[in-house]
mmCIF file of C-alpha atoms in Angstrom:
data_model
loop_
_atom_site.group_PDB
_atom_site.id
_atom_site.type_symbol
_atom_site.label_atom_id
_atom_site.label_comp_id
_atom_site.label_asym_id
_atom_site.label_seq_id
_atom_site.Cartn_x
_atom_site.Cartn_y
_atom_site.Cartn_z
ATOM 1 C CA MET A 1104 -48.901 -45.171 25.885
ATOM 2 C CA LYS A 1105 -51.025 -47.374 26.727
ATOM 3 C CA GLU A 1106 -52.631 -47.558 30.109
ATOM 4 C CA ASN A 1107 -51.758 -51.192 30.949
ATOM 5 C CA GLU A 1108 -48.079 -50.416 30.264
ATOM 6 C CA MET A 1109 -46.324 -49.965 33.391
ATOM 7 C CA GLU A 1110 -44.081 -46.952 33.142
ATOM 8 C CA VAL A 1111 -40.608 -48.147 33.438
ATOM 9 C CA GLN A 1112 -38.523 -46.371 35.493
ATOM 10 C CA VAL A 1113 -34.814 -46.167 35.355
ATOM 11 C CA ALA A 1114 -32.669 -47.250 38.297
ATOM 12 C CA HIS A 1115 -29.428 -45.242 39.172
ATOM 13 C CA PHE A 1116 -26.796 -46.806 40.921
ATOM 14 C CA THR A 1117 -24.178 -44.816 42.848
ATOM 15 C CA VAL A 1118 -21.768 -45.518 45.777
ATOM 16 C CA ASP A 1119 -21.276 -42.860 48.187
ATOM 17 C CA ASN A 1120 -19.050 -43.639 51.236
ATOM 18 C CA GLN A 1121 -19.499 -47.180 50.563
ATOM 19 C CA ASP A 1122 -23.139 -47.400 50.529
ATOM 20 C CA ILE A 1123 -24.925 -48.484 47.596
ATOM 21 C CA SER A 1124 -28.454 -47.508 46.929
ATOM 22 C CA LEU A 1125 -30.830 -47.211 43.999
ATOM 23 C CA TRP A 1126 -33.122 -44.721 43.265
ATOM 24 C CA PRO A 1127 -35.448 -43.906 40.623
ATOM 25 C CA ARG A 1128 -34.464 -41.488 37.371
ATOM 26 C CA ASP A 1129 -34.899 -38.318 39.569
ATOM 27 C CA PRO A 1130 -32.465 -38.559 41.842
ATOM 28 C CA PRO A 1131 -33.303 -38.490 45.500
ATOM 29 C CA PRO A 1132 -32.325 -35.685 47.214
ATOM 30 C CA LYS A 1133 -28.819 -35.703 48.652
ATOM 31 C CA LYS A 1134 -28.084 -36.430 52.045
ATOM 32 C CA LYS A 1135 -25.757 -34.068 53.725
ATOM 33 C CA SER A 1136 -22.414 -36.416 54.072
ATOM 34 C CA PRO A 1137 -20.643 -36.770 57.413
ATOM 35 C CA ALA A 1138 -17.387 -34.939 58.151
ATOM 36 C CA ALA A 1139 -14.516 -36.961 57.447
ATOM 37 C CA PRO A 1140 -12.089 -37.661 59.943
ATOM 38 C CA ARG A 1141 -9.843 -35.136 60.962
ATOM 39 C CA THR A 1142 -6.111 -36.467 60.127
ATOM 40 C CA PHE A 1143 -2.804 -35.737 61.664
ATOM 41 C CA PRO A 1144 0.044 -34.428 58.967
ATOM 42 C CA PHE A 1145 2.950 -34.360 61.350
ATOM 43 C CA ILE A 1146 3.082 -37.999 61.338
ATOM 44 C CA TYR A 1147 2.977 -38.379 57.601
ATOM 45 C CA VAL A 1148 6.045 -35.660 57.725
ATOM 46 C CA ALA A 1149 7.865 -37.559 60.887
ATOM 47 C CA ILE A 1150 7.619 -40.737 58.224
ATOM 48 C CA ILE A 1151 8.925 -39.064 55.383
ATOM 49 C CA LEU A 1152 11.759 -37.612 57.083
ATOM 50 C CA LEU A 1153 12.532 -41.384 58.738
ATOM 51 C CA ALA A 1154 12.726 -42.618 55.197
ATOM 52 C CA VAL A 1155 14.630 -39.716 53.860
ATOM 53 C CA GLY A 1156 17.303 -40.233 56.729
ATOM 54 C CA LEU A 1157 17.373 -43.811 56.220
ATOM 55 C CA ALA A 1158 18.170 -43.544 52.486
ATOM 56 C CA ALA A 1159 20.681 -40.833 53.024
ATOM 57 C CA PHE A 1160 22.219 -43.088 55.752
ATOM 58 C CA LEU A 1161 22.467 -46.010 53.204
ATOM 59 C CA LEU A 1162 24.060 -43.755 50.670
ATOM 60 C CA ALA A 1163 26.506 -42.451 52.790
ATOM 61 C CA MET A 1164 27.202 -46.105 53.762
ATOM 62 C CA ILE A 1165 27.711 -46.985 50.106
ATOM 63 C CA ILE A 1166 30.038 -43.997 49.655
ATOM 64 C CA LEU A 1167 32.244 -44.399 52.560
ATOM 65 C CA TYR A 1168 32.539 -47.613 53.037
ATOM 66 C CA PRO A 1169 35.233 -47.955 50.166
ATOM 67 C CA GLN A 1170 37.229 -44.961 51.891
ATOM 68 C CA LEU A 1171 36.860 -46.732 55.003
ATOM 69 C CA LEU A 1172 38.666 -49.885 53.485
ATOM 70 C CA GLY A 1173 41.140 -47.920 52.028
ATOM 71 C CA ARG A 1174 42.076 -46.267 55.316
ATOM 72 C CA ILE A 1175 42.148 -49.462 57.026
ATOM 73 C CA ASP A 1176 44.683 -50.720 54.329
ATOM 74 C CA ASP A 1177 46.764 -47.671 54.789
ATOM 75 C CA VAL A 1178 46.973 -48.232 58.651
ATOM 76 C CA LYS A 1179 47.876 -51.782 57.637
ATOM 77 C CA THR A 1180 50.655 -50.252 55.269
ATOM 78 C CA SER A 1181 51.832 -48.030 58.146
ATOM 79 C CA VAL A 1182 51.913 -50.587 60.583
ATOM 80 C CA ASP A 1183 54.131 -52.502 58.359
ATOM 81 C CA MET A 1184 56.623 -50.324 57.687
ATOM 82 C CA LEU A 1185 57.063 -49.064 61.350
ATOM 83 C CA LYS A 1186 57.447 -52.964 61.902
ATOM 84 C CA GLY A 1187 60.299 -52.857 58.766
ATOM 85 C CA ARG A 1188 61.740 -49.323 60.562
ATOM 86 C CA ALA A 1189 61.806 -51.182 63.757
ATOM 87 C CA GLU A 1190 63.726 -54.138 62.657
ATOM 88 C CA ASN A 1191 66.095 -52.443 60.369
ATOM 89 C CA THR A 1192 66.803 -49.963 63.563
ATOM 90 C CA SER A 1193 67.290 -53.433 65.520
ATOM 91 C CA ILE A 1194 69.691 -54.871 63.127
ATOM 92 C CA PHE A 1195 71.500 -51.057 62.865
ATOM 93 C CA LEU A 1196 71.810 -50.926 66.690
ATOM 94 C CA SER A 1197 73.347 -54.687 66.672
ATOM 95 C CA SER A 1198 75.550 -53.800 64.358
ATOM 96 C CA GLU A 1199 76.604 -51.108 66.138
ATOM 97 C CA ILE A 1200 77.137 -53.252 69.396
ATOM 98 C CA ARG A 1201 79.181 -55.993 67.792
ATOM 99 C CA LYS A 1202 81.416 -52.827 66.423
ATOM 100 C CA LEU A 1203 81.975 -51.627 69.719
ATOM 101 C CA ARG A 1204 82.372 -54.739 71.043
ATOM 102 C CA ASN A 1205 85.284 -55.539 68.605
ATOM 103 C CA LYS A 1206 86.723 -51.892 69.119
ATOM 104 C CA LEU A 1207 86.556 -52.941 73.028
ATOM 105 C CA GLU A 1208 88.567 -56.008 72.506
ATOM 106 C CA ASP A 1209 91.020 -54.575 70.226
ATOM 107 C CA SER A 1210 91.851 -52.042 72.954
ATOM 108 C CA HIS A 1211 92.180 -55.157 75.554
ATOM 109 C CA VAL A 1212 94.590 -56.643 73.387
ATOM 110 C CA GLN A 1213 96.821 -53.185 72.710
ATOM 111 C CA VAL A 1214 96.367 -53.279 76.885
ATOM 112 C CA GLN A 1215 97.957 -57.002 77.000
ATOM 113 C CA ALA A 1216 100.743 -55.995 74.566
ATOM 114 C CA LEU A 1217 101.842 -52.612 76.825
ATOM 115 C CA ASN A 1218 101.640 -54.757 79.761
ATOM 116 C CA HIS A 1219 103.546 -57.331 78.037
ATOM 117 C CA SER A 1220 106.341 -54.520 76.809
ATOM 118 C CA LEU A 1221 106.265 -53.126 80.395
ATOM 119 C CA GLY A 1222 106.883 -56.652 81.715
ATOM 120 C CA TYR A 1223 110.081 -56.990 79.243
ATOM 121 C CA SER A 1224 111.255 -53.792 80.504
ATOM 122 C CA LYS A 1225 111.057 -54.462 84.133
ATOM 123 C CA VAL A 1226 113.031 -57.987 83.420
ATOM 124 C CA GLN A 1227 115.572 -55.976 81.587
ATOM 125 C CA MET A 1228 115.495 -53.364 84.537
ATOM 126 C CA GLN A 1229 116.160 -56.081 87.192
ATOM 127 C CA LEU A 1230 118.847 -57.830 85.152
ATOM 128 C CA LEU A 1231 120.496 -54.704 85.193
ATOM 129 C CA ASN A 1232 120.112 -54.043 88.755
ATOM 130 C CA ALA A 1233 121.862 -57.550 89.341
ATOM 131 C CA MET A 1234 124.710 -56.868 87.123
ATOM 132 C CA LEU A 1235 125.220 -53.831 88.964
ATOM 133 C CA LYS A 1236 124.770 -55.720 92.299
ATOM 134 C CA GLN A 1237 127.210 -58.709 90.945
ATOM 135 C CA ASP A 1238 129.918 -55.468 89.929
ATOM 136 C CA THR A 1239 129.459 -54.394 93.274
ATOM 137 C CA ALA A 1240 130.368 -57.452 95.011
ATOM 138 C CA GLN A 1241 133.245 -58.066 92.552
ATOM 139 C CA LEU A 1242 134.718 -54.731 93.271
ATOM 140 C CA GLN A 1243 134.441 -55.192 97.180
ATOM 141 C CA ALA A 1244 136.045 -58.712 96.533
ATOM 142 C CA LEU A 1245 138.845 -56.877 94.368
ATOM 143 C CA MET A 1246 139.162 -54.319 96.886
ATOM 144 C CA SER A 1247 139.718 -57.377 99.483
ATOM 145 C CA SER A 1248 142.060 -58.762 97.437
ATOM 146 C CA TRP A 1249 144.103 -55.726 97.280
ATOM 147 C CA GLU A 1250 144.192 -55.240 100.936
ATOM 148 C CA GLU A 1251 145.633 -59.070 100.931
ATOM 149 C CA LEU A 1252 148.123 -58.444 98.253
ATOM 150 C CA GLU A 1253 149.328 -55.099 100.259
ATOM 151 C CA ALA A 1254 149.570 -57.197 103.166
ATOM 152 C CA LEU A 1255 151.647 -59.851 101.384
ATOM 153 C CA ASN A 1256 153.975 -57.047 100.030
ATOM 154 C CA ALA A 1257 154.388 -55.903 103.327
ATOM 155 C CA GLN A 1258 155.366 -59.443 104.650
ATOM 156 C CA ILE A 1259 158.033 -59.816 101.790
ATOM 157 C CA PRO A 1260 161.237 -58.381 102.641
ATOM 158 C CA MET A 1261 160.598 -60.642 106.176
ATOM 159 C CA LEU A 1262 159.538 -63.516 103.920
ATOM 160 C CA LYS A 1263 162.894 -62.895 101.487
ATOM 161 C CA GLN A 1264 165.148 -64.496 104.380
ATOM 162 C CA ASP A 1265 163.649 -67.844 104.034
ATOM 163 C CA LEU A 1266 164.235 -69.204 100.334
ATOM 164 C CA LYS A 1267 161.315 -71.964 100.581
ATOM 165 C CA LYS A 1268 158.853 -69.552 102.002
ATOM 166 C CA THR A 1269 159.846 -66.925 99.636
ATOM 167 C CA GLY A 1270 159.119 -69.352 96.967
ATOM 168 C CA GLU A 1271 155.463 -70.236 98.690
ATOM 169 C CA LEU A 1272 155.080 -66.494 98.786
ATOM 170 C CA ASN A 1273 156.042 -65.477 95.393
ATOM 171 C CA SER A 1274 153.337 -68.974 94.155
ATOM 172 C CA ASN A 1275 150.678 -67.002 96.378
ATOM 173 C CA VAL A 1276 151.211 -63.601 94.891
ATOM 174 C CA GLU A 1277 151.136 -64.954 91.322
ATOM 175 C CA GLN A 1278 148.385 -67.067 91.816
ATOM 176 C CA LEU A 1279 146.721 -63.835 93.390
ATOM 177 C CA ARG A 1280 147.857 -61.858 90.557
ATOM 178 C CA LYS A 1281 145.699 -63.960 88.206
ATOM 179 C CA ASP A 1282 142.812 -64.026 90.113
ATOM 180 C CA LEU A 1283 143.124 -60.280 90.204
ATOM 181 C CA GLN A 1284 143.460 -60.631 86.601
ATOM 182 C CA THR A 1285 140.800 -62.643 86.239
ATOM 183 C CA LEU A 1286 138.636 -60.371 88.278
ATOM 184 C CA GLY A 1287 139.705 -57.359 86.891
ATOM 185 C CA THR A 1288 138.804 -59.067 83.101
ATOM 186 C CA SER A 1289 135.401 -59.651 84.748
ATOM 187 C CA LEU A 1290 135.042 -56.325 85.873
ATOM 188 C CA SER A 1291 135.674 -54.766 82.766
ATOM 189 C CA GLN A 1292 133.234 -56.983 80.659
ATOM 190 C CA GLN A 1293 130.547 -55.870 83.170
ATOM 191 C CA ARG A 1294 131.397 -52.289 83.266
ATOM 192 C CA HIS A 1295 131.350 -52.547 78.903
ATOM 193 C CA ILE A 1296 127.931 -53.938 79.036
ATOM 194 C CA LEU A 1297 126.798 -51.029 81.381
ATOM 195 C CA GLU A 1298 128.432 -48.371 79.238
ATOM 196 C CA MET A 1299 126.843 -50.191 76.255
ATOM 197 C CA ALA A 1300 123.584 -50.316 77.832
ATOM 198 C CA SER A 1301 123.935 -46.542 78.710
ATOM 199 C CA GLN A 1302 124.535 -45.872 74.616
ATOM 200 C CA ASP A 1303 121.217 -47.847 73.535
ATOM 201 C CA TRP A 1304 122.754 -51.007 72.713
ATOM 202 C CA LYS A 1305 120.740 -54.469 73.716
ATOM 203 C CA PHE A 1306 122.355 -57.397 75.262
ATOM 204 C CA PHE A 1307 121.159 -60.595 74.151
ATOM 205 C CA GLY A 1308 122.930 -64.094 74.065
ATOM 206 C CA GLY A 1309 126.318 -62.778 74.636
ATOM 207 C CA ASN A 1310 126.253 -60.203 71.903
ATOM 208 C CA PHE A 1311 125.196 -56.353 71.666
ATOM 209 C CA TYR A 1312 122.704 -55.050 69.306
ATOM 210 C CA TYR A 1313 121.982 -51.745 68.290
ATOM 211 C CA PHE A 1314 118.719 -50.690 66.611
ATOM 212 C CA SER A 1315 119.232 -47.507 64.489
ATOM 213 C CA THR A 1316 116.545 -44.543 64.663
ATOM 214 C CA MET A 1317 117.919 -43.131 61.300
ATOM 215 C CA LYS A 1318 117.916 -44.695 57.722
ATOM 216 C CA LYS A 1319 120.540 -45.429 55.430
ATOM 217 C CA SER A 1320 121.208 -47.349 52.377
ATOM 218 C CA TRP A 1321 122.422 -51.055 53.330
ATOM 219 C CA TYR A 1322 126.157 -50.268 52.394
ATOM 220 C CA SER A 1323 125.964 -46.835 54.672
ATOM 221 C CA ALA A 1324 124.732 -48.484 56.885
ATOM 222 C CA GLU A 1325 127.476 -51.357 56.984
ATOM 223 C CA GLN A 1326 129.786 -48.954 57.177
ATOM 224 C CA PHE A 1327 128.296 -47.034 60.296
ATOM 225 C CA CYS A 1328 128.171 -50.361 62.084
ATOM 226 C CA THR A 1329 132.079 -50.735 60.978
ATOM 227 C CA THR A 1330 132.869 -47.852 62.368
ATOM 228 C CA HIS A 1331 131.350 -48.960 66.063
ATOM 229 C CA ASP A 1332 133.154 -52.258 66.024
ATOM 230 C CA SER A 1333 130.598 -53.977 64.972
ATOM 231 C CA HIS A 1334 128.764 -55.487 61.244
ATOM 232 C CA LEU A 1335 124.881 -55.144 60.149
ATOM 233 C CA THR A 1336 123.897 -58.058 62.137
ATOM 234 C CA SER A 1337 123.647 -62.117 61.207
ATOM 235 C CA VAL A 1338 120.725 -64.372 62.153
ATOM 236 C CA THR A 1339 121.892 -67.766 63.696
ATOM 237 C CA SER A 1340 119.447 -69.336 65.655
ATOM 238 C CA ALA A 1341 115.164 -69.031 65.778
ATOM 239 C CA LYS A 1342 115.534 -67.371 69.235
ATOM 240 C CA GLU A 1343 118.045 -64.543 68.115
ATOM 241 C CA GLN A 1344 115.678 -64.163 65.163
ATOM 242 C CA GLU A 1345 112.523 -63.818 67.642
ATOM 243 C CA PHE A 1346 114.707 -61.751 69.801
ATOM 244 C CA LEU A 1347 115.311 -58.852 66.418
ATOM 245 C CA TYR A 1348 111.581 -58.964 65.037
ATOM 246 C CA LYS A 1349 110.117 -58.540 68.842
ATOM 247 C CA VAL A 1350 112.522 -55.622 69.176
ATOM 248 C CA ALA A 1351 112.019 -54.093 65.587
ATOM 249 C CA LYS A 1352 107.950 -54.634 66.103
ATOM 250 C CA GLY A 1353 107.136 -54.481 62.273
ATOM 251 C CA VAL A 1354 109.832 -51.607 61.184
ATOM 252 C CA PRO A 1355 111.839 -52.382 58.146
ATOM 253 C CA TYR A 1356 115.730 -53.065 59.536
ATOM 254 C CA TRP A 1357 118.618 -54.111 57.377
ATOM 255 C CA ILE A 1358 120.317 -57.222 58.435
ATOM 256 C CA GLY A 1359 123.828 -58.213 57.523
ATOM 257 C CA LEU A 1360 122.565 -60.807 54.406
ATOM 258 C CA THR A 1361 123.818 -59.699 50.729
ATOM 259 C CA LYS A 1362 125.023 -61.400 47.731
ATOM 260 C CA ILE A 1363 127.294 -60.629 44.797
ATOM 261 C CA GLY A 1364 125.436 -60.224 41.614
ATOM 262 C CA SER A 1365 121.829 -61.503 40.319
ATOM 263 C CA SER A 1366 122.866 -65.309 40.145
ATOM 264 C CA GLY A 1367 125.442 -65.020 43.592
ATOM 265 C CA SER A 1368 125.161 -66.808 47.038
ATOM 266 C CA TRP A 1369 123.822 -65.572 49.942
ATOM 267 C CA HIS A 1370 126.223 -64.695 52.664
ATOM 268 C CA TRP A 1371 126.939 -62.989 55.733
ATOM 269 C CA VAL A 1372 128.799 -59.321 55.964
ATOM 270 C CA ASP A 1373 130.125 -60.478 59.239
ATOM 271 C CA GLY A 1374 131.595 -63.984 57.988
ATOM 272 C CA THR A 1375 129.222 -65.968 60.178
ATOM 273 C CA LEU A 1376 128.212 -68.781 57.441
ATOM 274 C CA TYR A 1377 124.868 -68.903 55.802
ATOM 275 C CA ILE A 1378 123.411 -72.022 55.661
ATOM 276 C CA GLU A 1379 120.039 -72.123 53.447
ATOM 277 C CA LYS A 1380 118.714 -75.120 54.856
ATOM 278 C CA GLU A 1381 118.058 -73.963 58.322
ATOM 279 C CA ASN A 1382 117.545 -69.982 57.495
ATOM 280 C CA VAL A 1383 115.073 -70.623 54.894
ATOM 281 C CA ARG A 1384 112.445 -70.826 57.793
ATOM 282 C CA PHE A 1385 112.901 -66.954 58.246
ATOM 283 C CA TRP A 1386 112.011 -65.768 54.834
ATOM 284 C CA ILE A 1387 108.565 -64.159 53.758
ATOM 285 C CA LYS A 1388 106.637 -66.581 51.721
ATOM 286 C CA GLY A 1389 107.738 -65.930 48.266
ATOM 287 C CA GLU A 1390 111.029 -64.408 48.926
ATOM 288 C CA PRO A 1391 113.770 -63.984 48.114
ATOM 289 C CA ASN A 1392 111.928 -63.211 44.754
ATOM 290 C CA ASP A 1393 114.743 -60.778 43.285
ATOM 291 C CA ARG A 1394 111.986 -58.301 42.030
ATOM 292 C CA GLY A 1395 113.923 -56.213 39.215
ATOM 293 C CA GLU A 1396 116.823 -58.595 39.440
ATOM 294 C CA ASN A 1397 118.625 -55.876 41.793
ATOM 295 C CA GLU A 1398 117.099 -57.025 44.898
ATOM 296 C CA ARG A 1399 120.575 -58.108 46.534
ATOM 297 C CA CYS A 1400 120.342 -57.017 50.193
ATOM 298 C CA VAL A 1401 117.604 -58.085 53.151
ATOM 299 C CA THR A 1402 115.391 -56.142 55.240
ATOM 300 C CA LEU A 1403 113.286 -57.660 58.040
ATOM 301 C CA VAL A 1404 110.069 -56.330 57.567
ATOM 302 C CA LYS A 1405 107.720 -58.011 59.964
ATOM 303 C CA SER A 1406 107.041 -59.299 63.491
ATOM 304 C CA SER A 1407 107.257 -63.116 62.897
ATOM 305 C CA LEU A 1408 109.779 -65.690 62.286
ATOM 306 C CA MET A 1409 109.069 -65.246 58.636
ATOM 307 C CA SER A 1410 109.893 -61.821 58.233
ATOM 308 C CA TRP A 1411 112.762 -61.720 55.608
ATOM 309 C CA ASN A 1412 112.492 -59.815 52.633
ATOM 310 C CA ASP A 1413 115.140 -58.619 49.932
ATOM 311 C CA LEU A 1414 115.467 -55.306 48.856
ATOM 312 C CA THR A 1415 117.604 -53.059 46.547
ATOM 313 C CA CYS A 1416 120.457 -52.196 48.797
ATOM 314 C CA ASP A 1417 120.415 -48.288 47.805
ATOM 315 C CA SER A 1418 117.061 -48.024 49.543
ATOM 316 C CA GLU A 1419 117.303 -46.469 52.747
ATOM 317 C CA VAL A 1420 115.476 -48.293 56.014
ATOM 318 C CA GLN A 1421 116.735 -48.489 59.627
ATOM 319 C CA PHE A 1422 119.379 -51.094 60.411
ATOM 320 C CA ILE A 1423 120.418 -53.343 63.211
ATOM 321 C CA CYS A 1424 124.465 -53.725 64.282
ATOM 322 C CA LYS A 1425 125.822 -56.670 65.950
ATOM 323 C CA LYS A 1426 129.097 -57.133 67.816
ATOM 324 C CA GLY A 1427 130.348 -59.695 70.621
ATOM 325 C CA PRO A 1428 130.635 -58.749 74.620
ATOM 326 C CA LYS A 1429 134.494 -58.115 74.974
ATOM 327 C CA PRO A 1430 135.244 -54.522 74.860
ATOM 328 C CA SER A 1431 137.914 -53.496 71.794
ATOM 329 C CA GLU A 1432 141.404 -52.818 72.084
ATOM 330 C CA THR A 1433 140.647 -48.785 72.124
ATOM 331 C CA ASP A 1434 138.279 -49.144 74.893
#
């Protein structure tokens, strides 16, 4: 090279610890770099663990959230089911309470019916006691009449001396005899009523009624009644019909209404006149229907005013006999 030429030196550019320096081709001697500051590894570990925990928490929330919603829905469903069961239980209990109330009301009605029956029996007993007292009074009056008659009979020999007085005495005796006969007849009737009552005959409206406990056909029942100086009962008024069905209490009983042939007219076996216009109110609605063209006898089957039903005469049911209050000649 020429001497006047400047020697070109190459500069090198380096960055060392953020210091910029230029030096010739031959690098300067290396300087000792200062020691780096000491870091703390546990801080990084904590940060990493915190990030991992947060990520795990978020992941768990993402996974468990639908399950939590499902459980909440299940709880709501269970609550609704419990409410439904509670409502059903309430309805059932209300129904049972109503049933118990209805049973209590039925029991109350039965008690009232029993009280009514007891009252009727007491009235019957009081009636019999009154009749017995009346008979006793009549018997005492009869005894007094006998005493008077005996006294008059004792005076007859003396009174024969005076024809006029004897005639008057005979007139008095005759009147006493008539009175005595009247009293005797009345006493006999009262005694007959008591005797019939003791034989299960019931007295109503001047007649006696026998309500059988045995069952017979219509013809056998009428034969039984005739052997006891009676006939199967006739019905002549609403009061008599009411008396019969109240005593019968819904049990079927033969009565004395019948007809001959399917086209015959109805008549009472004891000869009582059957008046259709008056008796139609006692038939059950739709009766008589002569089912099978063989229903020619009548039963009382209901505990109501409309209680008559036509039936085949061969059927066996209980029956009611009826006869007047006067004792028969054989009594």
